[in-house]
C-alpha angles and dihedrals in degrees: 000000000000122000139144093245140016123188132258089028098046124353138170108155138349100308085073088049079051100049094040094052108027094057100051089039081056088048086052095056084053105270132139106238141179131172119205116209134161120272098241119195082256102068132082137219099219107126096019128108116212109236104177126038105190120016102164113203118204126217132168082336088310117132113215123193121221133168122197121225116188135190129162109244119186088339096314131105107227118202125209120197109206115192099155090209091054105038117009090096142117105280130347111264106014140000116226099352097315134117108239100238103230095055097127085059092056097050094036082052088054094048097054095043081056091056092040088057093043074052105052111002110031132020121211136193084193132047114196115188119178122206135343097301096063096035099092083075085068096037087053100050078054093041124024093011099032089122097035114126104209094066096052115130093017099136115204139236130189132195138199116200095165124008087208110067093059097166098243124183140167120276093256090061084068092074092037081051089066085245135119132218095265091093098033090095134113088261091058139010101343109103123172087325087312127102106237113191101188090057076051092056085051095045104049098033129112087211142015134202138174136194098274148012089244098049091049097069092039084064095068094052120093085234092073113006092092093219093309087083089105098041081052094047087046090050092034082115085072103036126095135166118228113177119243112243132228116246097235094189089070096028109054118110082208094069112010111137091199103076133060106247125021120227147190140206075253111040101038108166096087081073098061086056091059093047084050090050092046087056090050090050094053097034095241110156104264082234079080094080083087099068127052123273118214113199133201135197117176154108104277096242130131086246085072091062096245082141093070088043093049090056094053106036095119103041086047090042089053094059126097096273151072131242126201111180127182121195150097143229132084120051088226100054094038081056098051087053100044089047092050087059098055104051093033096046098153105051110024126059132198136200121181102210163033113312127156095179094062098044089054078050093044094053093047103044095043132095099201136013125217118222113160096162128183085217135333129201100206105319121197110212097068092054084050102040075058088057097046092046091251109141117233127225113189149155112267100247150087114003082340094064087037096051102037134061142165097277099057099027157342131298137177126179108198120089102232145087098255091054082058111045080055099057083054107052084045079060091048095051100058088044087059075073123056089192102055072035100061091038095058098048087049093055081050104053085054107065115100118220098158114148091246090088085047096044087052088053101054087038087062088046092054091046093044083052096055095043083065098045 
């Protein structure tokens, strides 16, 4: 597997939970199984063996100097590809809100060092590549190395994780890109005068997932296929969802070492510890146990629906409850919830950043957790907010329409804030009443999302692969 991060190495959304979860689940079926990333300024080598000195990679008649490091992790050999110009940066994709130019070399960098380890390290029968950053490895077995031995017989999977980063750049990145203009076509690379590598990895492999059964048929819908809603529906015939799972080793209120106190469906006043030490760590009055605490963990974009939010704040600040989010992203939305705050000091809490310590606390102290996507492709904390008896509100969409029901949460369909002011008094409503309560946080902490259905998903695909090769 190829991707740009991997947890617990680099992470910046849910393909590192992915990463960091869906290898090790496949090792445990009995697969052999490495993942490639690149080697960030973040992460250290402790732990890792160097076992290649010198992999130059050449692109556009630029050498480009790598050196692999390797460790086993949870069954899994995991490959870093160090090349200090590319990768040792401030953060992974962007600085300061800006898209490092070069973007498509450093990816393209990590594509071919892929190939080059499938080449000398470690041999696959199959090359899974997840999102635009690691496609080129695909686009490159079907261009430059179309006719190289080595590579007969790799089948190919692709995986979406989100329609909208598509890795677009400019016509000129396709030589920099080490590639020609015979794939720079409509049937191919060429988008609107762009090269789009993500439309490439759709295009050239032999199959293609994404994160959940119900984002794989939005996809095919003008609403949310982002302009690759046609290439989808004409490749429909290898494309599958398979829902993304929930680590359970990291996301399980019984044995989280994160919180304060531990919990189960059956011994549930551990969790009214952790909603007492969410209040603490917001400064919200402890009179507060009394109301319901809607939490929130999430990047700070309109695809998460903030704009709804944003349209009703005060009518929802004005309710019976108290919100605590944690996120970051866009100024606006970082400044909806900072100004809620302010004027709504007593009941609504704000933290500007990263902190995996206090999602693992949100999900846990709150009562309910608010989710009103635009779309979502799978989405996890949902699946963990089930877990940890927090009822989820979300947008009836994506993952979020395929993991929650009526019988373990709220849903609304519409996109609008009056669709969601309404989920939420429904919430209201049943949490007037502990017993209903109680009973609809226990079907939720049922349910079983562990990555062992989905590993044995994708296991049937590879075999099914290979069966064709």
């Amino acid at each position: 597997m190829s991707a740009s991060e991997a947890a617990p190495f680099a992470k910046t959304g849910g393909l590192a939970d992915v990463m960091g979860a869906l290898p090790a689940a496949l090792a445990e079926l009995g697969h052999h199984v490495a993942i490639v990333i690149p080697r960030y300024r973040a992460i250290s080598l402790d732990g890792f063996d160097r076992v290649y000195d010198h992999l130059p990679v050449w692109l556009a008649g630029v050498s480009h100097r790598t050196e692999i490091f390797a460790r086993q992790e949870r069954g899994v050999t995991v490959f870093l590809v160090d090349c200090p110009p590319l990768y040792d940066r401030n953060g992974l994709y962007f600085s300061e809100g800006v898209d490092y130019a070069d973007n498509h070399v450093r990816f393209a960098v990590l594509s071919r060092a892929t190939l080059e380890i499938a080449r000398r390290l470690f041999r696959p029968q199959i090359l899974h590549c997840h999102d635009w950053q690691s496609a080129l490895a695909i686009i490159y077995l079907h261009s430059t190395l179309s006719r190289d031995p080595t590579f007969l017989g790799l089948r190919t999977v692709f995986t979406v994780h989100n329609l909208g980063y598509q890795g677009r750049f400019a016509r000129p990145a396709l030589e920099e890109a080490g590639l020609d203009m015979s794939v720079f076509h409509p049937g191919a690379l060429e988008f609107h005068g762009d090269m789009n590598l993500l439309k490439g990895g759709i295009c050239f492999a032999d199959a293609i997932t994404t994160v959940s059964k119900g984002y794989a048929r939005d996809i095919q819908t003008p609403e949310f296929g982002f302009g690759l809603d046609g290439l989808l529906r004409e490749r429909s015939y290898a494309l599958r969802g398979i829902l993304n799972g929930a680590d359970y080793s990291q996301w399980d209120p019984e044995t989280d070492r994160l919180l304060p106190a531990n919990y189960s469906a059956r011994k549930l006043e551990g969790k009214l510890r952790c909603k007492q030490a969410l209040l603490e760590e917001f400064g919200l009055p402890q009179e507060d146990m009394r109301r319901p605490l809607l939490g929130i963990v999430s990047r700070f974009t309109a695809q998460k629906g903030f704009d709804l939010l944003e349209e009703i704040s005060e009518e929802l600040a004005g309710e019976e409850l108290c919100l605590v989010a944690l996120g970051e992203g866009e100024p606006r939305y970082e400044d909806l919830f900072r100004g809620l705050a302010e004027r709504h000091p007593g009941t609504v809490g704000v933290r500007i950043a990263y902190d995996n310590r206090l999602a693992h606390l949100i999900e846990a102290g709150a009562d309910m957790f608010l989710m009103p996507s635009r779309y979502e492709p799978c989405g996890l904390n949902q699946i963990y907010s089930l877990r940890y008896g927090t009822v989820p509100i979300v947008r009836a969409t994506g993952g979020l329409d395929d993991t929650v029901d009526t019988s373990t949460g709220f849903k609304f369909s519409e996109y609008s804030g009056a669709a969601l002011m309404a989920a939420v008094r429904a919430a209201l409503d049943v949490y007037a009443n502990q017993d209903r309560w109680r009973a609809l946080m226990r079907r939720g902490m049922a349910k079983d999302f562990s990555w062992k259905t989905s590993a044995a998903e994708y296991s049937a695909l590879y075999a099914s692969l290979l069966d064709r090769a």
